[in-house]
Coordinates of C-alpha atoms and ligand atoms in Angstrom, one line a residue:
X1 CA 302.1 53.5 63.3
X2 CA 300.0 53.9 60.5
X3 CA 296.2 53.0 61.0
X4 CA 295.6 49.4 59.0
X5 CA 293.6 50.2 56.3
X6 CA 290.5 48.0 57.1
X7 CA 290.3 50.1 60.1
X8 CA 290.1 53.4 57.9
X9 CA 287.3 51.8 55.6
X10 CA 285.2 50.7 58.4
X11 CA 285.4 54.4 60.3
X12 CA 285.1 55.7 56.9
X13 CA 281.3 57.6 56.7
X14 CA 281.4 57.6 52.7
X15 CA 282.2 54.2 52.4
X16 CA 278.8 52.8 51.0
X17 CA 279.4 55.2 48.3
X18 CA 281.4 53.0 46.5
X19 CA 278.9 50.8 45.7
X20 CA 277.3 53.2 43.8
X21 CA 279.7 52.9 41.1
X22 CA 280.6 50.8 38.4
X23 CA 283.4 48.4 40.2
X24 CA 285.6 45.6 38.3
X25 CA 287.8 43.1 39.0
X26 CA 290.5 43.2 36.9
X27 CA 291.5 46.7 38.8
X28 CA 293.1 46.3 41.6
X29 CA 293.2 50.2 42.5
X30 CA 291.9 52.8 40.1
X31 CA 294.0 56.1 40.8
X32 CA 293.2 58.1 37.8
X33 CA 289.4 59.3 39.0
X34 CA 291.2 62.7 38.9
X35 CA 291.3 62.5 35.3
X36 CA 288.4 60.1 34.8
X37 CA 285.9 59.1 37.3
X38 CA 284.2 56.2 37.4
X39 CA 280.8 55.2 36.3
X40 CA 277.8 55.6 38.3
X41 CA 275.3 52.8 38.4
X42 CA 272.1 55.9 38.6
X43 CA 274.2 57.6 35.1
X44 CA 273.8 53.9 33.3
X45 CA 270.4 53.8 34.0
X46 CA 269.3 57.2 33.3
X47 CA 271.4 57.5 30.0
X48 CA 270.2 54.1 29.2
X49 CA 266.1 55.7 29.9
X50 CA 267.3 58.4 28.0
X51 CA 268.0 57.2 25.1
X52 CA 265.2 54.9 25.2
X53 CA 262.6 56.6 26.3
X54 CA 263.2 60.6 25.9
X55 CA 265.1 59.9 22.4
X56 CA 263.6 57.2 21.2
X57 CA 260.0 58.2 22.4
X58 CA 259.7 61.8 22.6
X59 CA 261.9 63.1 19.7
X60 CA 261.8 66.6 18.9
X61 CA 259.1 66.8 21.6
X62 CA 261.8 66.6 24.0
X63 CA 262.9 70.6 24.1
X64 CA 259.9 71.5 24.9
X65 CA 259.8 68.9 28.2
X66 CA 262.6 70.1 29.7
X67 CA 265.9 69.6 27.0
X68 CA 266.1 73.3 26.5
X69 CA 266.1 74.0 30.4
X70 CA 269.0 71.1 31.6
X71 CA 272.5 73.7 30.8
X72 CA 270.8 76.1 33.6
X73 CA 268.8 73.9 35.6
X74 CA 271.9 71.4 35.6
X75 CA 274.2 74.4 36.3
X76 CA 272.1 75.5 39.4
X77 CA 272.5 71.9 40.7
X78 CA 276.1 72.0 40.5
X79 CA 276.2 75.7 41.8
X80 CA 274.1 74.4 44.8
X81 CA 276.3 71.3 45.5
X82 CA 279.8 72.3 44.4
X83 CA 280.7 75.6 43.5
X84 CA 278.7 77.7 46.4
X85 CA 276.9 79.8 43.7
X86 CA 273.4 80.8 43.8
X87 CA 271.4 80.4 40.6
X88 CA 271.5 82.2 37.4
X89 CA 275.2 82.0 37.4
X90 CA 276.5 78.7 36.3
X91 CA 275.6 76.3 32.0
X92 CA 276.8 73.6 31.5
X93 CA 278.5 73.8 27.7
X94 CA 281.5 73.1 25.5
X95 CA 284.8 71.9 26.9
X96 CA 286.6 73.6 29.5
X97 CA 288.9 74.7 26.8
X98 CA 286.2 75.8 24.9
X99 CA 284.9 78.2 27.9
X100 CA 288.3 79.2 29.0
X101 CA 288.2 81.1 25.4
X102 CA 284.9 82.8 25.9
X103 CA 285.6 83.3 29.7
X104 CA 288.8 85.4 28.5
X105 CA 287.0 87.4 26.2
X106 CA 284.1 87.8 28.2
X107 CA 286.7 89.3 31.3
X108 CA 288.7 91.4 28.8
X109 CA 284.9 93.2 27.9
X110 CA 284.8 93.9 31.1
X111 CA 288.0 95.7 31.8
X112 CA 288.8 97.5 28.1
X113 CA 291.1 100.2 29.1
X114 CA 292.9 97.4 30.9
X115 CA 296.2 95.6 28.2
X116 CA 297.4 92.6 29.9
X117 CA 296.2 89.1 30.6
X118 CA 298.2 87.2 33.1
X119 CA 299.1 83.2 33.3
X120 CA 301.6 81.2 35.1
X121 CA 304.0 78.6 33.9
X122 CA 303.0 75.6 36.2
X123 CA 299.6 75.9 34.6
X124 CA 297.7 73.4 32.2
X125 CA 298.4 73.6 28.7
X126 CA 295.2 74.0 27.5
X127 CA 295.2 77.2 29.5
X128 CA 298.3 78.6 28.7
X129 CA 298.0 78.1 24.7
X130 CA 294.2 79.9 25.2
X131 CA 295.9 82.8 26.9
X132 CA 298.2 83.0 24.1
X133 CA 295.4 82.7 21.5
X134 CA 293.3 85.1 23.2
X135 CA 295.9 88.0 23.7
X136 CA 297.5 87.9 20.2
X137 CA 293.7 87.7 18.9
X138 CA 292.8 91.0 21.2
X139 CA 296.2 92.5 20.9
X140 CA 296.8 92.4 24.5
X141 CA 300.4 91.0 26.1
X142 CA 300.3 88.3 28.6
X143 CA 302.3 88.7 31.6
X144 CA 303.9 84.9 32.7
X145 CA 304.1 84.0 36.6
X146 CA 306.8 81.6 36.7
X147 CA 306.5 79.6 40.3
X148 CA 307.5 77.2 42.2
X149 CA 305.8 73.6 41.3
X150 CA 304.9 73.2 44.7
X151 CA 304.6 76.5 46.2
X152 CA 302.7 77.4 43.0
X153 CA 301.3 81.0 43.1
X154 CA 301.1 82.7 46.4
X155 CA 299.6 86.3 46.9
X156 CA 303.7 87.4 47.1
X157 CA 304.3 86.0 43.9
X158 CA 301.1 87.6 41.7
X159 CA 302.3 90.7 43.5
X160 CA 305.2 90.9 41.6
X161 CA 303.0 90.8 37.7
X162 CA 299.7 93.0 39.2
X163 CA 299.6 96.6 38.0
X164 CA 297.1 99.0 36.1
X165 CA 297.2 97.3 33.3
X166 CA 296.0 93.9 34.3
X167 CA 292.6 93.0 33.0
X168 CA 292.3 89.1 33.8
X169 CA 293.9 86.5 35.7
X170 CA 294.1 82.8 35.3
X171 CA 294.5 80.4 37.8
X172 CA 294.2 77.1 38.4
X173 CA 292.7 76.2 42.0
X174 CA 294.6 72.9 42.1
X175 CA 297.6 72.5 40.4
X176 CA 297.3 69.3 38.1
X177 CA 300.7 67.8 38.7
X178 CA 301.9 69.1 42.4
X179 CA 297.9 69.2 43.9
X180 CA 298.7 72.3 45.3
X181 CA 295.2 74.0 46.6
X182 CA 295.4 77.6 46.2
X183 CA 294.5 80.6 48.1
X184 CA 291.0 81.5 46.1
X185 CA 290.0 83.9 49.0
X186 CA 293.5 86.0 49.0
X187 CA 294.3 85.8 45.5
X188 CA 290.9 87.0 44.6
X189 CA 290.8 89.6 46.8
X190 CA 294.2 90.9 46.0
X191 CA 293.1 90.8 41.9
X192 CA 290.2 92.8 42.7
X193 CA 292.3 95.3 44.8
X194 CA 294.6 95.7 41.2
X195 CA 291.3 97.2 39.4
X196 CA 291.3 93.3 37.6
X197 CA 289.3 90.1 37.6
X198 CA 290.0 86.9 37.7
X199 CA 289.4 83.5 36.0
X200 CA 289.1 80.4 38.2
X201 CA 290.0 77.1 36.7
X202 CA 288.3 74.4 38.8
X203 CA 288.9 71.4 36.8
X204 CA 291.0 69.6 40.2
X205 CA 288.7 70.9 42.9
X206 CA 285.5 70.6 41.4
X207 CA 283.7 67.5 43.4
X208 CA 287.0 67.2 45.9
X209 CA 287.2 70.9 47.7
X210 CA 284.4 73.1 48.9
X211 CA 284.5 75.9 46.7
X212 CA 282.7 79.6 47.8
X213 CA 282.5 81.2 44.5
X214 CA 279.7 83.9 45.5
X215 CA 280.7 84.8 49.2
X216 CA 284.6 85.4 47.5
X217 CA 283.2 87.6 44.5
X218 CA 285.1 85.3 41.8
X219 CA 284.1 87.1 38.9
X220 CA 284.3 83.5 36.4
X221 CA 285.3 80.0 36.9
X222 CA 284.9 77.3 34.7
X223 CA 285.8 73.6 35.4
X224 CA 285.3 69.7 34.3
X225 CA 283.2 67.7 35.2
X226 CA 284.7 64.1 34.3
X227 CA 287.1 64.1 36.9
X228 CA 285.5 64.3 40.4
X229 CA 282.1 64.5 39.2
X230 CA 282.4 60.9 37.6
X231 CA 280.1 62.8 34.3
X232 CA 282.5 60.4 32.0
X233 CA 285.0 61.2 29.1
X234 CA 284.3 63.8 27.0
X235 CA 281.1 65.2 29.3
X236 CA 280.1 68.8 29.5
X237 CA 282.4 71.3 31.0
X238 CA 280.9 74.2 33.3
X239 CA 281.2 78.2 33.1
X240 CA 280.3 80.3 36.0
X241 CA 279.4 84.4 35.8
X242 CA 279.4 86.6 38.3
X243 CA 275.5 87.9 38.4
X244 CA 277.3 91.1 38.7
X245 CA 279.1 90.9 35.2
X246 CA 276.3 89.3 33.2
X247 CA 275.3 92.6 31.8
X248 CA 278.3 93.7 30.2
X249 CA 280.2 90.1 29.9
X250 CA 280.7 89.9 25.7
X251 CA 281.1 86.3 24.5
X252 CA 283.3 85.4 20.9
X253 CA 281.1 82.7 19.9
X254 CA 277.8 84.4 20.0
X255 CA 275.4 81.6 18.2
X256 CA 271.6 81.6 18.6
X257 CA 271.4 79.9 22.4
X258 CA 272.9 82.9 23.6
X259 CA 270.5 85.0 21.8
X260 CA 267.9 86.9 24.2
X261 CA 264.6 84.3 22.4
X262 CA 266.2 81.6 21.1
X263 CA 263.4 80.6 19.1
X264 CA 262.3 83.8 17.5
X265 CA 264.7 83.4 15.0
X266 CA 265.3 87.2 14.7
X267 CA 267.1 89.0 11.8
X268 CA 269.3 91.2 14.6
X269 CA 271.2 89.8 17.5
X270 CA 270.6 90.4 21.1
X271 CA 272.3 88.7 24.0
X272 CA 270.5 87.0 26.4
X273 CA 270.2 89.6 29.7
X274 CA 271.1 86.1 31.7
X275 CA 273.5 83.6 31.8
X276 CA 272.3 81.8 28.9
X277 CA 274.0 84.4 26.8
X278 CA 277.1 82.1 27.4
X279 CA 275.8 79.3 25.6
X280 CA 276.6 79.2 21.8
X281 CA 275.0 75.8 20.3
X282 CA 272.5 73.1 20.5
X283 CA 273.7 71.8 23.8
X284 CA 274.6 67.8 24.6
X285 CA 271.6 66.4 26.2
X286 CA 272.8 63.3 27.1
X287 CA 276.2 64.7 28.7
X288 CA 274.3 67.0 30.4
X289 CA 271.9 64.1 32.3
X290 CA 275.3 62.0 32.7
X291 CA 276.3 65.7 34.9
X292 CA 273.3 65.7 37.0
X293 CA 274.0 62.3 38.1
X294 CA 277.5 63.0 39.2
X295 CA 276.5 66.2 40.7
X296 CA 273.4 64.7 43.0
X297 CA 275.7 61.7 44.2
X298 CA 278.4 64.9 45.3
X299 CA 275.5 66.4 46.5
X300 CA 274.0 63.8 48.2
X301 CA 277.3 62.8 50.2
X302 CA 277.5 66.3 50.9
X303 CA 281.0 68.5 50.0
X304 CA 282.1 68.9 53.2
X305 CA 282.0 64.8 54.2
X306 CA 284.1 64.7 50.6
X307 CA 286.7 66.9 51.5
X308 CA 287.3 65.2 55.0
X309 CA 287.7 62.1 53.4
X310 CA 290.0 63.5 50.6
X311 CA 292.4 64.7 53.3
X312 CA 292.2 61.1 55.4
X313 CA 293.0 59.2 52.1
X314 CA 295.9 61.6 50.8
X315 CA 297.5 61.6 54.3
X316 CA 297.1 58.1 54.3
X317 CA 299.3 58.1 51.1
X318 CA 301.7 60.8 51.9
X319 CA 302.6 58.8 55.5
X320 CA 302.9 54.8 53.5
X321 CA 304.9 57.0 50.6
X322 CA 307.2 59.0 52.9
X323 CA 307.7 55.7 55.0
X324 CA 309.0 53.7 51.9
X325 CA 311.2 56.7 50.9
X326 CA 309.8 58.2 47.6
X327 CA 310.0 61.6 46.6
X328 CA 306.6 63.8 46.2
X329 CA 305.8 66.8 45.1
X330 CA 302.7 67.5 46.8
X331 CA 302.3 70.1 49.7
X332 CA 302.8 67.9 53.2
X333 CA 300.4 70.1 54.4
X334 CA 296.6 68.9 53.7
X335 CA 295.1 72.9 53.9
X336 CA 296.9 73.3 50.8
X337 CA 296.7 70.5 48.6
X338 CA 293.5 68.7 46.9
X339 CA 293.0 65.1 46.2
X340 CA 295.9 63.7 44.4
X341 CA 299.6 63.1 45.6
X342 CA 302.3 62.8 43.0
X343 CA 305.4 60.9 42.8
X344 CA 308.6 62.1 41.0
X345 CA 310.7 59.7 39.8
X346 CA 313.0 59.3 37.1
X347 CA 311.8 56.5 35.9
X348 CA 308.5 57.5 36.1
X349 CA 306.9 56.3 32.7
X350 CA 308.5 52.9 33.3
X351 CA 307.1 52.6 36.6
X352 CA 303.5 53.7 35.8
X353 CA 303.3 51.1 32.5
X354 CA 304.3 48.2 35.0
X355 CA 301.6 49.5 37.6
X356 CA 299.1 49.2 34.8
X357 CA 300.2 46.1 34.1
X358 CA 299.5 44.7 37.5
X359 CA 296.0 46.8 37.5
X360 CA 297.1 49.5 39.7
X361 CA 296.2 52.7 37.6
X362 CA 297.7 55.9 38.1
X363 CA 298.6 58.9 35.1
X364 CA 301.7 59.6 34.4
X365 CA 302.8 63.2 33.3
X366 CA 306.0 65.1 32.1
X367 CA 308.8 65.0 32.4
X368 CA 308.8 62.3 35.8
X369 CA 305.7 62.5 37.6
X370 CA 303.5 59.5 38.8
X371 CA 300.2 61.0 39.9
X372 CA 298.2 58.9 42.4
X373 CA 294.7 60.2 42.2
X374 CA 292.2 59.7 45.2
X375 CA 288.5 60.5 44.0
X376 CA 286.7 60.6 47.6
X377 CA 283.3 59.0 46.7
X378 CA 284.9 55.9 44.9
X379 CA 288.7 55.2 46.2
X380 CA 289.0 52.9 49.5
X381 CA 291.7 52.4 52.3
X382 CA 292.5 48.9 50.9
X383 CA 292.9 50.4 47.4
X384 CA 295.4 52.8 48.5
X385 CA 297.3 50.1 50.5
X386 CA 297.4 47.5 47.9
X387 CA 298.8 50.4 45.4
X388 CA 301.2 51.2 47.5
X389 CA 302.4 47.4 48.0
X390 CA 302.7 47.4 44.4
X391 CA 304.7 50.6 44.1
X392 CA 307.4 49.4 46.4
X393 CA 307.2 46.0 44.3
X394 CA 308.1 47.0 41.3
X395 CA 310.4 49.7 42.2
X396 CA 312.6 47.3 44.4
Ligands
PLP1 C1 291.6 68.4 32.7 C2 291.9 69.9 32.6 C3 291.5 70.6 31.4 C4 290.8 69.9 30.3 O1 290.2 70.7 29.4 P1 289.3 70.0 28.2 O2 288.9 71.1 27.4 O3 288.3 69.2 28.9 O4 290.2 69.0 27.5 C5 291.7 72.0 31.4 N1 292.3 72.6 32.5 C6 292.7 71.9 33.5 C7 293.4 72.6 34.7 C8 292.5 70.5 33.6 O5 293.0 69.9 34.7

């Protein structure tokens, strides 16, 4: 018997959180925080005092009070809170696409004798087509893992691509269509035992899984943060750098924020010794303050709290979904999977128009895929239950 979901929401420790957010009525379950969180109250407010007050009032004056500082201070936050990294290692900047192309050039510097990159086929397509960019532009070959969905990439199947002449890897922590959570600890290790290094995509973990980049030695990761860190759409991304590669970590797009003194304006260029040398341009101020908001509200409900409740609400799904017979393509077992559970159907794109249509909002995603997203800090018991109710009612 599954637990009735007013039971879950009382029990649940994170429930408050929800009222820190944005709700509205006309959404009877919002399941698509995993590609767009939702709005925090604090991030209304502060943009809103921003704009105002540090804009409108302080003008240029604002770099000097603390504009120039936010991609590094900001970045330490989220290291703190998120991405178990100690300071000095994490901006926020650019897109995630943006910093998957310097992140690949920055790993290729770092292993020059070294000719292949290596990508698999299940990843997202913005990281497949960089890879592709970034080897032709280098001259290096990229080597293609070709998994399972839902299996994904396991240490046996990067075993079978690994050799002397792999310079970087590419994963994804959480695939984006099957959820699968991968291991970051064993795939790590076994890249650094092939002589390479390896690239961490963190756009589906980032605010739902506790992530140990420093006590794994990941040597970069990079990651969104409009999905589980409720920054909102077209927000900031985030680059990590190993402390241990910032000294010899060459970036493509090498404009004057990454320049050792930004403001001296010099006639030569020198990189920045730290990790501002992966910075390129004027950075987005107000993105960045909509970030710190998301990142102290993860911060303040603690990662650990998030991921327990991530794992109650997917089971929670998996058990109703299993019970009324659909098909998933999500690992049954929680250990390996992060916050979203996904449906295949054939008539998936049908299905997901006429959930939106009653204001139950999922994603959809090629070719038949119905992705239910569960963002801990804002999705309840009830919201889950009432989505599922409509699932089976228009599928009947
Ligand atoms: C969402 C997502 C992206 C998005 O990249 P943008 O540059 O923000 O458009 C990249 N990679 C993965 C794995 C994602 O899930």
């Amino acid at each position: 018997m599954t637990t009735p979901p007013d039971v879950l929401d009382a029990a649940d420790p994170l429930a408050q959180f929800r009222d820190r957010f944005v709700i509205t009525d006309d959404v009877v379950a919002y399941l698509d925080g995993n590609s767009l969180g939702r709005l925090p109250k604090a991030t209304a407010e502060r943009l809103a005092t921003f704009v105002q007050d540090e804009w409108g009032g302080r003008l240029i004056r604002g770099w000097s009070e603390g504009w120039v500082e936010l991609p590094v201070t900001v970045g330490d936050e989220l290291g703190a809170a998120v991405l178990g990294a100690a300071a000095g290692q994490t901006v926020i900047a650019d897109s995630t696409s943006v910093n998957i192309y310097k992140l690949l050039h920055a790993a290729a510097s770092v292993r020059p004798d070294r000719t292949e990159l290596v990508i698999d086929s299940t990843s997202f397509p913005t990281d497949r087509y960089i890879v592709e960019s970034v080897a032709a532009s280098r001259g290096l070959d990229v080597r293609w893992i070709e998994p399972d969905l839902v299996e994904n990439v396991t240490t046996d199947v990067l075993a079978s691509v690994l050799s002397d002449r792999t310079a970087a890897v590419l994963l994804g922590h959480v695939d984006y269509r099957s959820a699968t959570l991968l291991d970051l600890p064993g795939l790590t290790a076994q890249v650094h035992d092939a002589g390479a290094v390896i690239i961490w995509d963190l756009c589906h973990s980032a605010g739902a899984v506790p992530i140990d980049l420093d006590d794994n030695n990941v040597d970069f990761a990079v990651g969104c943060t409009y999905k589980y860190l409720n920054a909102g759409p077209g927000a900031p991304a985030f680059l990590y750098v190993a402390e241990r590669h910032l000294a010899a970590a060459t970036q493509p797009i090498a404009g004057w924020w990454s320049a050792a003194d930004l403001f001296a304006m010099a006639d030569r260029y020198d990189a920045s010794p730290t990790i501002t040398r992966m910075l390129s341009g004027t950075p987005p101020i107000g993105g960045i303050i909509a970030v710190q908001e998301g990142v102290r509200l993860v911060a303040e409900a603690g990662i650990d709290a998030i991921r327990t409740k991530s794992i109650a609400l997917t089971d929670y799904l998996v058990e109703r979904l299993d019970d009324a017979g659909f098909d998933i393509a999500t690992p049954r077992d929680s250990s390996g999977r992060g916050s979203h559970v996904t449906v295949r159907h054939p008539d998936a794109r049908w299905i997901t128009d006429a959930l939106i249509e009653r204001g139950v909002i999922p994603d959809y995603r090629e070719p038949d895929f119905i992705r239910l997203g569960l963002s801990p800090l804002t999705t309840s018991f009830a919201e889950v239950d009432a989505a599922v109710a409509v699932l089976i009612a228009v599928t009947l």
